[in-house]
Coordinates of C-alpha atoms in Angstrom, one line a residue:
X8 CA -6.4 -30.1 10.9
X9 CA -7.7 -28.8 14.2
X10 CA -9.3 -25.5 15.2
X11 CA -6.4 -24.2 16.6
X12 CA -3.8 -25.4 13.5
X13 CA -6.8 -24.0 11.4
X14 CA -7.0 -20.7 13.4
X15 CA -3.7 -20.5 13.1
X16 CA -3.6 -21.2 9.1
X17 CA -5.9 -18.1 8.7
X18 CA -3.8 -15.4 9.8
X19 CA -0.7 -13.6 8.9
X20 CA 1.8 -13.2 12.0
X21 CA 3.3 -9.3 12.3
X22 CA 4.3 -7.1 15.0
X23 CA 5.3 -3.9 15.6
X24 CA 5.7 -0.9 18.3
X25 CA 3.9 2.5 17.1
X26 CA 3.0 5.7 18.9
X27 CA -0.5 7.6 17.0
X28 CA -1.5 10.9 18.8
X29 CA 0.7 10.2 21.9
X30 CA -0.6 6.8 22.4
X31 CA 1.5 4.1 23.0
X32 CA 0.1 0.9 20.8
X33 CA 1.4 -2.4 20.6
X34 CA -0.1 -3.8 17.6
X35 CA 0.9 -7.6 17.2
X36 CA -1.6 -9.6 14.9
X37 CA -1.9 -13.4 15.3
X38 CA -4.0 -16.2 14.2
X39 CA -7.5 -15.7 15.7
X40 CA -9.9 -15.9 12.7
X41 CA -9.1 -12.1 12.4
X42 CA -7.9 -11.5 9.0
X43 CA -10.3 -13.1 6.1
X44 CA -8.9 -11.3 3.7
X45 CA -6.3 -9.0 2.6
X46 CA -7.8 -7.4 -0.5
X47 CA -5.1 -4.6 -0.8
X48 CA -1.7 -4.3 -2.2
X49 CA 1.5 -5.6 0.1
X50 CA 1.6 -2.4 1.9
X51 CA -2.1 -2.4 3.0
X52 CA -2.2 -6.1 4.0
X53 CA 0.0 -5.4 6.4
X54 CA -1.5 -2.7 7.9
X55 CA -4.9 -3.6 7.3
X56 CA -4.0 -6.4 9.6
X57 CA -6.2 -6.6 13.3
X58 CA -3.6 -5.3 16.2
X59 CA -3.2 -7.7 18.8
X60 CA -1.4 -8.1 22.1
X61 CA -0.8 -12.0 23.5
X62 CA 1.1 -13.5 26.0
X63 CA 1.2 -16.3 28.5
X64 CA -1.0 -17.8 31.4
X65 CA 0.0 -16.4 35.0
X66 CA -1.5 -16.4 38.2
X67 CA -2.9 -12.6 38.9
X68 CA -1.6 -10.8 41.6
X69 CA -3.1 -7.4 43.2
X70 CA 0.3 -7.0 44.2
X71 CA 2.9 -7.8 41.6
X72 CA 6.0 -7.5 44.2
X73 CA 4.3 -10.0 46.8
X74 CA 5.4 -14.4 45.8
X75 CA 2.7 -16.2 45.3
X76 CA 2.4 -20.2 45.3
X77 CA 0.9 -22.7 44.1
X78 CA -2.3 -22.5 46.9
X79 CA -3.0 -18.8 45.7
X80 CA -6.0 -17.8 44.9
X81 CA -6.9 -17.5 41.4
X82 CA -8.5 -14.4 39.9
X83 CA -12.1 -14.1 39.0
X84 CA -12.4 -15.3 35.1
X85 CA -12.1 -12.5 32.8
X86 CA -15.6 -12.5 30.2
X87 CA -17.1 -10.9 27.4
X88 CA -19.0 -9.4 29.3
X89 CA -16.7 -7.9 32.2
X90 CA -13.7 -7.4 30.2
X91 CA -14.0 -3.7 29.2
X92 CA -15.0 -3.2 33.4
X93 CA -12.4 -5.2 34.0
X94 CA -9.9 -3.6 31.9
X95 CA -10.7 0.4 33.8
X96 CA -11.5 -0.6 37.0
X97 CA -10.1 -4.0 37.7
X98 CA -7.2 -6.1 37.6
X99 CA -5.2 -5.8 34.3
X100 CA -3.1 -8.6 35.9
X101 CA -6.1 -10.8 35.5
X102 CA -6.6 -10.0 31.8
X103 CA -2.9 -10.3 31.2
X104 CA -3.5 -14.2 32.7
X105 CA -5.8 -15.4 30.2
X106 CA -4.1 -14.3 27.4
X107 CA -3.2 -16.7 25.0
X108 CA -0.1 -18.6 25.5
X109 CA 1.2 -19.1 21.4
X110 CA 3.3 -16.1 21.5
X111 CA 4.6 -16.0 25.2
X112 CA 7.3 -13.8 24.9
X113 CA 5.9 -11.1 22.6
X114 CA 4.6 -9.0 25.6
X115 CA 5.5 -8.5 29.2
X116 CA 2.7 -8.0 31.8
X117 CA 4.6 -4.1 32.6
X118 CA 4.7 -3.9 29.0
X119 CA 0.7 -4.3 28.4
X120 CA 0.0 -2.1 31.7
X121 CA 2.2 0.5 30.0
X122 CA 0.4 0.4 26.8
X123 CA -3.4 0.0 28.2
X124 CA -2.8 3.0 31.3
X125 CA -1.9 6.1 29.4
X126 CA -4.3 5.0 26.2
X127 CA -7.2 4.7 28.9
X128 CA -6.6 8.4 30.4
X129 CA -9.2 10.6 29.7
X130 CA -12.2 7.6 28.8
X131 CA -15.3 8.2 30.4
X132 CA -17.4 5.3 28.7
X133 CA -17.4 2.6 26.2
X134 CA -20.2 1.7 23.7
X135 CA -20.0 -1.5 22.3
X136 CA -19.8 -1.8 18.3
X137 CA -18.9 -5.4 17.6
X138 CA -20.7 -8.6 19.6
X139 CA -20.1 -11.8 17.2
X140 CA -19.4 -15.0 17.0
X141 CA -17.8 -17.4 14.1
X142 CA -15.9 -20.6 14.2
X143 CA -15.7 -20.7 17.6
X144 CA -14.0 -17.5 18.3
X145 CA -16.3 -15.1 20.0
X146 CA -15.3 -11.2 19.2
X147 CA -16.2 -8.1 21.5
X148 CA -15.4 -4.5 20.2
X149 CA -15.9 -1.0 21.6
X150 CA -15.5 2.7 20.8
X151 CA -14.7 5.5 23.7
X152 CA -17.3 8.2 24.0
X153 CA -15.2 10.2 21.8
X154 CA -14.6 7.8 18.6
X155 CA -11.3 8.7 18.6
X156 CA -10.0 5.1 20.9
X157 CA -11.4 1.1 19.7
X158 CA -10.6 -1.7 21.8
X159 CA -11.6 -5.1 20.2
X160 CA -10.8 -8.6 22.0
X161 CA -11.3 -12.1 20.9
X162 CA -11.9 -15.3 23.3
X163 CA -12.1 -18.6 22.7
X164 CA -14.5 -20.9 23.8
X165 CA -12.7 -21.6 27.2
X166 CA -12.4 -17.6 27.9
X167 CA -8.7 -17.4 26.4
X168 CA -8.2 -14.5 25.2
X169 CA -7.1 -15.0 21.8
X170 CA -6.4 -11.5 20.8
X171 CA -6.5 -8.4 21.7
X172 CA -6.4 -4.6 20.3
X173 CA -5.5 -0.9 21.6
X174 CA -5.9 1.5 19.1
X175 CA -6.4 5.0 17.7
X176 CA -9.8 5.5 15.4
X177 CA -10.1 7.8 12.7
X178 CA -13.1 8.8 11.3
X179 CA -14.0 10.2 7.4
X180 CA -17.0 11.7 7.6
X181 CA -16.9 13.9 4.5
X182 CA -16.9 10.3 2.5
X183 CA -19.0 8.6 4.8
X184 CA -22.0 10.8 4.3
X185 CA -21.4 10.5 -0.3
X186 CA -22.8 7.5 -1.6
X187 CA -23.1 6.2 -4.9
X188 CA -25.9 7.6 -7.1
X189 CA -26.8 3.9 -7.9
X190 CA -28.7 2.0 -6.0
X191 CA -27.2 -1.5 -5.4
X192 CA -28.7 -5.2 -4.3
X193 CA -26.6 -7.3 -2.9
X194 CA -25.0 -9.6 -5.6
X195 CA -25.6 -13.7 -4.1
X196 CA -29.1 -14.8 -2.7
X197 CA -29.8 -15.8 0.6
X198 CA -29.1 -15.8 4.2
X199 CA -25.4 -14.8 4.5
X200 CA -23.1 -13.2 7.4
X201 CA -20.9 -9.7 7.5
X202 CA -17.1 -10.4 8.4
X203 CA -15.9 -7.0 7.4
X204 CA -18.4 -3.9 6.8
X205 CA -19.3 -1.0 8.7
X206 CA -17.3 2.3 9.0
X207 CA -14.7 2.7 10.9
X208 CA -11.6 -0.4 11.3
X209 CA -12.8 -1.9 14.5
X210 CA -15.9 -3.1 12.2
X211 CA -14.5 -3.4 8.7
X212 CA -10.3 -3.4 8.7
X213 CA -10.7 -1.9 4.7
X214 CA -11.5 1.2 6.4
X215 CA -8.4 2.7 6.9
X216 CA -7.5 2.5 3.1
X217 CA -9.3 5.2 0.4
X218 CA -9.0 2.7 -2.3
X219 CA -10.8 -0.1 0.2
X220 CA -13.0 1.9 2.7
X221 CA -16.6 1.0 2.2
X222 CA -15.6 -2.6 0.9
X223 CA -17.4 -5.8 2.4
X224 CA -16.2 -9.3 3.0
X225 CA -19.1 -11.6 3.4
X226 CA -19.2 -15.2 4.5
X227 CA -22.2 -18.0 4.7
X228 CA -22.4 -19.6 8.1
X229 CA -24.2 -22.6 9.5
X230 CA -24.5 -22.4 13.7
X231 CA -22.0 -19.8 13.5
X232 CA -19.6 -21.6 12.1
X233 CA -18.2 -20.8 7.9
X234 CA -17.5 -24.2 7.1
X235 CA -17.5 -28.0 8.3
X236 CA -15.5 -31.4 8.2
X237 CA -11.7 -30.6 6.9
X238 CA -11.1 -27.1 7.2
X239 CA -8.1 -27.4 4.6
X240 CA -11.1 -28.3 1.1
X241 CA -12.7 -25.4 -0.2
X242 CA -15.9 -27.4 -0.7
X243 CA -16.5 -27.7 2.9
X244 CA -17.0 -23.6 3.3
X245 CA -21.0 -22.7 2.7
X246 CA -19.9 -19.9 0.8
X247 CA -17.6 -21.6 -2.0
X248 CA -19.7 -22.4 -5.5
X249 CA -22.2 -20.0 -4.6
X250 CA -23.9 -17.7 -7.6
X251 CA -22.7 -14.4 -7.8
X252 CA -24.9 -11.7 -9.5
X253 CA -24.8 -7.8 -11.3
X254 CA -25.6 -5.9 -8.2
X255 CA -27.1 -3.7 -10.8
X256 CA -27.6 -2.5 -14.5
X257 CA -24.5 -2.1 -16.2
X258 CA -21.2 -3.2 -18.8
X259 CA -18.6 -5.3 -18.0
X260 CA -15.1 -3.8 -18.2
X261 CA -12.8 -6.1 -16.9
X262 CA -12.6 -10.1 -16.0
X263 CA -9.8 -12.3 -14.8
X264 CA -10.8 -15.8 -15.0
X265 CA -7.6 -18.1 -14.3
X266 CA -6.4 -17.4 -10.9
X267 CA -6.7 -20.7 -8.9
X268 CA -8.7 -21.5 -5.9
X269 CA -6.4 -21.0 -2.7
X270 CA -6.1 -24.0 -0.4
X271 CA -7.9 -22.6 2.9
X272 CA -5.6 -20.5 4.9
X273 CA -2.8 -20.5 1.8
X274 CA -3.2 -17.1 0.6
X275 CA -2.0 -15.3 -2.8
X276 CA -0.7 -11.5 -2.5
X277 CA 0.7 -11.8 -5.9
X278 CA -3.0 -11.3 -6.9
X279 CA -4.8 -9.5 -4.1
X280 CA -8.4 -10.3 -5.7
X281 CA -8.1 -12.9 -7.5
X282 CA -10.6 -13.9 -10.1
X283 CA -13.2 -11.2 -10.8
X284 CA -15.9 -9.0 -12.4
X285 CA -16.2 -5.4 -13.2
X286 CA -19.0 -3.7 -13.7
X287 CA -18.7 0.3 -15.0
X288 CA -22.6 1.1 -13.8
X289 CA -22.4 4.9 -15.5
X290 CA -21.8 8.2 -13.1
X291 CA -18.2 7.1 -12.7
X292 CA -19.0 4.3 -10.2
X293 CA -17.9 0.6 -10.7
X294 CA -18.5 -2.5 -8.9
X295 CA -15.6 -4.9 -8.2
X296 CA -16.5 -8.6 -6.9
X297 CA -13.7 -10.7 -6.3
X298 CA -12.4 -14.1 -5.1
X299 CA -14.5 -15.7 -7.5
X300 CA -14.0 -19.3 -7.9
X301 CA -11.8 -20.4 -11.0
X302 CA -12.9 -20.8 -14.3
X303 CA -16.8 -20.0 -13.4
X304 CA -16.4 -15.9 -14.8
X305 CA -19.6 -16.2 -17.1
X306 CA -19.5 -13.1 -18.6
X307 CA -17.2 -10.8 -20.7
X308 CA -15.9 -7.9 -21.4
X309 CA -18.5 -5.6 -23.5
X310 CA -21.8 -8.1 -22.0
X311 CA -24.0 -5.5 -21.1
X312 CA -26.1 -7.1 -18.0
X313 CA -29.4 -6.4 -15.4
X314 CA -29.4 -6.1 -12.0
X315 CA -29.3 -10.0 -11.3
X316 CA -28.0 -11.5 -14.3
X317 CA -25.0 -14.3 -13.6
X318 CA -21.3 -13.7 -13.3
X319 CA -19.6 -16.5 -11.6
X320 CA -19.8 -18.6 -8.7
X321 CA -17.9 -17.6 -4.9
X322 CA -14.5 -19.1 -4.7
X323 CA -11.2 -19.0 -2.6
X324 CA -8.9 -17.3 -5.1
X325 CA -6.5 -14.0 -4.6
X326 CA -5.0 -13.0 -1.2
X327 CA -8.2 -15.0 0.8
X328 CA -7.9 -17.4 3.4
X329 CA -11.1 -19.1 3.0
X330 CA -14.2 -19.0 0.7
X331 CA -16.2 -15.6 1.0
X332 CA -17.2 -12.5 -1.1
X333 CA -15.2 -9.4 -1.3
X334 CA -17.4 -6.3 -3.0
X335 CA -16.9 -3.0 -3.3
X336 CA -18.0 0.2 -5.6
X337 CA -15.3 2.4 -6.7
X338 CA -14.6 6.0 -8.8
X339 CA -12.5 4.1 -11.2
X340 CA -12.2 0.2 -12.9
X341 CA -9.0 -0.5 -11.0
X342 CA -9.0 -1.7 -7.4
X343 CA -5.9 -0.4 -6.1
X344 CA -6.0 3.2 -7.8
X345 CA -9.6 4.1 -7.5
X346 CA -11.3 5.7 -4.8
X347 CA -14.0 3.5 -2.7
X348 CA -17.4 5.1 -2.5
X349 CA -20.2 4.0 -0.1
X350 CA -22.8 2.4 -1.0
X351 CA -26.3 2.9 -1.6
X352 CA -28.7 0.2 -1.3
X353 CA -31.9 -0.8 -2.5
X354 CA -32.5 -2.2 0.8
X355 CA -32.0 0.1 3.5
X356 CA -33.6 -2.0 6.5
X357 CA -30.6 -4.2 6.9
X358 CA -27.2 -3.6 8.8
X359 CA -24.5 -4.2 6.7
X360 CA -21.6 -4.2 9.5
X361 CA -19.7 -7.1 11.4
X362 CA -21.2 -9.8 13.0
X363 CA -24.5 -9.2 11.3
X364 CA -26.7 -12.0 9.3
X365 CA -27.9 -9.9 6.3
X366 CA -30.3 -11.6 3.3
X367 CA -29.2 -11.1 -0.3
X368 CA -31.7 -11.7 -3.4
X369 CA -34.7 -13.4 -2.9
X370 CA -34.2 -17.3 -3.8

């Protein structure tokens, strides 16, 4: 399989036309190593989805009504680094050209201009949340000087833009600022990288969900990359067979064990998290690690563990695409009917949001 076919494998395809506080928002999702996993139920996979608008490679124009020809001049490349200048005071027609050309078709060039114009009124700046890199899809994300409006794009290697997303941001600062009155390590040892954490969706898609919100997804990568060789065998990901650990003291309340390991990209909604542990740590707060890999679950229900003790190995089970961790502490044992709290950890010198490298228990 190639990195395109694999890109592609990855990702649910969904689209849809919305209006949020006025806005106009095309939200079209597509296969750019965007969604890892869906840990929800079939509602929230859906919309936990990354928005994206695509369409295909045309030669810009400053003036749309004017032919152009083959011996035109082509527009400056469109960057990382100049998109969001690009995007307010450039050429949108230039942006719209390097789109990605899969689902030519989707959206029109007036139909992008007439999403992006009225959604940019009233912006005076951009601060940039998200700069990462992974599998050789480089991501760029950033919030309006208000919060309220994210803009996140994805390029490939050659400066395609793979994906791109308009969208309303809503904040929730009154659970933001509770955490959990335990204090949590993080449950695998090692060096190992963010996909989804960080609070609000443009940094970690759970967000938008209450049951979901301060959940992470973490990968291992090698030279920015989660896996090597064959994309399609689970033992070719860093992160699949890894140890998985109690983040801290406390009884196991429920285990599933028997869910098997996904094929990369071939995901399973019928069980959203697949194999996994949970831990009841006392003060109504319970961990929930999923995806684990099948038939390594090493403890039971009633085991009372430490901080650090075994529970299973990493694996590609549930509604995942590829091998990584999904964690989260909650008010209650069940995933989908419990609140998400946020986390305290032991360790608070580290950045747990996308696109950063974080280190887990000492080896």
């Amino acid at each position: 399989m190639n990195r395109e076919d694999h890109l592609k494998s990855e990702q649910h395809t969904h689209s849809k036309l919305q209006n949020k506080r006025g806005w106009k928002v095309l939200v079209i999702t597509l296969g750019a190593c965007v969604i890892l996993s869906a840990c929800g139920n079939s509602n929230s996979i859906t919309s936990d989805q990354q928005s994206a608008e695509q369409a295909s490679n045309n030669e810009a124009s400053e003036n749309s009504n004017q032919e152009q020809n083959s011996s035109s001049e082509v527009s400056a490349v469109v960057t990382p680094d100049n998109f969001i200048d690009t995007l307010m005071n450039g050429s949108k027609d230039a942006i719209y050209n390097q789109f990605s050309p899969e689902l030519k078709g989707t959206l029109t060039l007036e139909q992008f201009k007439t999403t992006a114009d009225p959604f940019l009124e009233g912006v005076e700046s951009w601060e940039q949340v998200v700069d990462a890199k992974m599998n050789q899809i480089s991501e760029v994300a950033w919030k309006d000087q208000t919060g309220t409006k994210g803009i996140r794009a994805y390029f490939s290697e050659e400066n395609q833009i793979e994906g791109l997303s308009i969208q309303p941001l809503q904040a929730h600062e009154d659970t933001d600022a509770k955490f959990t009155k335990t204090e949590f390590k993080l449950p695998m040892k090692g060096e190992w990288y963010v996909f989804w954490g960080g609070n609000d969706v443009l940094s970690n898609y759970h967000y938008e969900h209450e049951t979901q919100r301060y959940a992470l997804d973490i990968v291992r990568t090698k030279e920015q990359s989660s896996y090597q060789g064959d994309a399609t065998a689970n033992e070719n990901y860093y992160a699949f067979g890894e140890p998985l650990y109690a983040a801290a003291d406390g009884t196991v309340v429920e285990i599933k064990n028997d869910i098997p390991d996904n094929v990369p990209g071939v995901m399973n909604p019928e069980e959203p998290a697949g194999n996994y542990v949970v831990i009841d740590h006392g003060n109504s707060e319970y961990s929930i690690t999923g995806h684990i890999k099948e038939g390594s679950v090493s403890v039971k229900k009633g085991d009372k563990l430490k901080q650090g003790d075994l529970i299973g190995e990493l694996g590609n089970s549930g509604n995942s695409s590829e091998a990584h961790l999904h964690f989260q502490v909650s008010d209650g044992p069940d995933l989908f009917t419990s609140r998400s709290i946020n986390i305290r950890w032991a360790d608070q010198t580290q950045q747990l949001t996308r696109g950063n490298t974080i280190q887990g228990l000492a080896e």
